[in-house]
Coordinates of C-alpha atoms in Angstrom, one line a residue:
X1 CA -12.5 -14.1 6.5
X2 CA -10.6 -14.3 3.0
X3 CA -7.9 -12.2 2.1
X4 CA -6.9 -10.9 -1.4
X5 CA -2.9 -11.2 -1.5
X6 CA -1.6 -8.5 -4.5
X7 CA 2.0 -7.7 -5.9
X8 CA 4.0 -4.6 -6.3
X9 CA 2.8 -3.8 -9.4
X10 CA -1.1 -3.5 -8.4
X11 CA 0.0 -1.9 -5.1
X12 CA 2.2 0.6 -7.8
X13 CA -1.2 1.2 -9.7
X14 CA -3.8 1.4 -6.9
X15 CA -1.6 3.5 -5.0
X16 CA -0.2 5.8 -7.6
X17 CA 3.4 5.9 -6.1
X18 CA 6.7 4.5 -7.2
X19 CA 8.4 1.4 -5.7
X20 CA 10.9 3.6 -4.1
X21 CA 8.2 5.8 -2.7
X22 CA 6.2 2.6 -0.9
X23 CA 9.3 1.4 0.6
X24 CA 10.3 4.9 1.9
X25 CA 6.9 5.2 3.6
X26 CA 6.6 1.5 4.8
X27 CA 10.0 2.2 6.7
X28 CA 8.2 5.5 8.0
X29 CA 5.0 3.8 9.0
X30 CA 3.1 5.8 6.3
X31 CA 2.1 2.9 3.9
X32 CA 1.2 -0.9 5.1
X33 CA 3.9 -3.2 5.1
X34 CA 4.0 -6.3 2.8
X35 CA 3.8 -10.0 4.1
X36 CA 6.1 -12.6 3.2
X37 CA 5.2 -15.1 0.9
X38 CA 8.6 -17.6 0.6
X39 CA 11.8 -17.0 -0.3
X40 CA 11.9 -13.3 -1.4
X41 CA 8.5 -12.8 -2.9
X42 CA 6.5 -10.2 -0.6
X43 CA 2.8 -9.0 -1.0
X44 CA 0.4 -6.5 0.5
X45 CA -3.3 -7.8 1.8
X46 CA -5.7 -5.5 -0.9
X47 CA -7.9 -4.4 1.9
X48 CA -5.4 -2.5 3.7
X49 CA -3.7 -0.8 0.8
X50 CA -7.5 -0.2 -0.3
X51 CA -8.2 1.0 2.8
X52 CA -5.2 3.3 2.8
X53 CA -5.8 5.2 -0.3
X54 CA -9.5 6.1 0.9
X55 CA -7.8 7.5 4.1
X56 CA -5.6 9.6 1.3
X57 CA -8.8 10.4 -0.4
X58 CA -10.7 11.4 2.4
X59 CA -7.8 13.5 4.2
X60 CA -7.4 15.4 1.1
X61 CA -11.0 16.5 0.6
X62 CA -11.3 17.5 3.9
X63 CA -8.2 20.1 4.0
X64 CA -10.6 22.4 1.7

């Protein structure tokens, strides 16, 4: 299985969230956690971010 790792600018673009909001939601276990890429670099598994976005869309459509 192949996983694509995306960095913060792409995660911000896909989620519509700011950097600080992303990290706050990670702390609250409300957003996918990043993985270490070595040193101070981190990335997110693109599929996890896409799934999170899809869940938010689904939840917002069901509320109405």
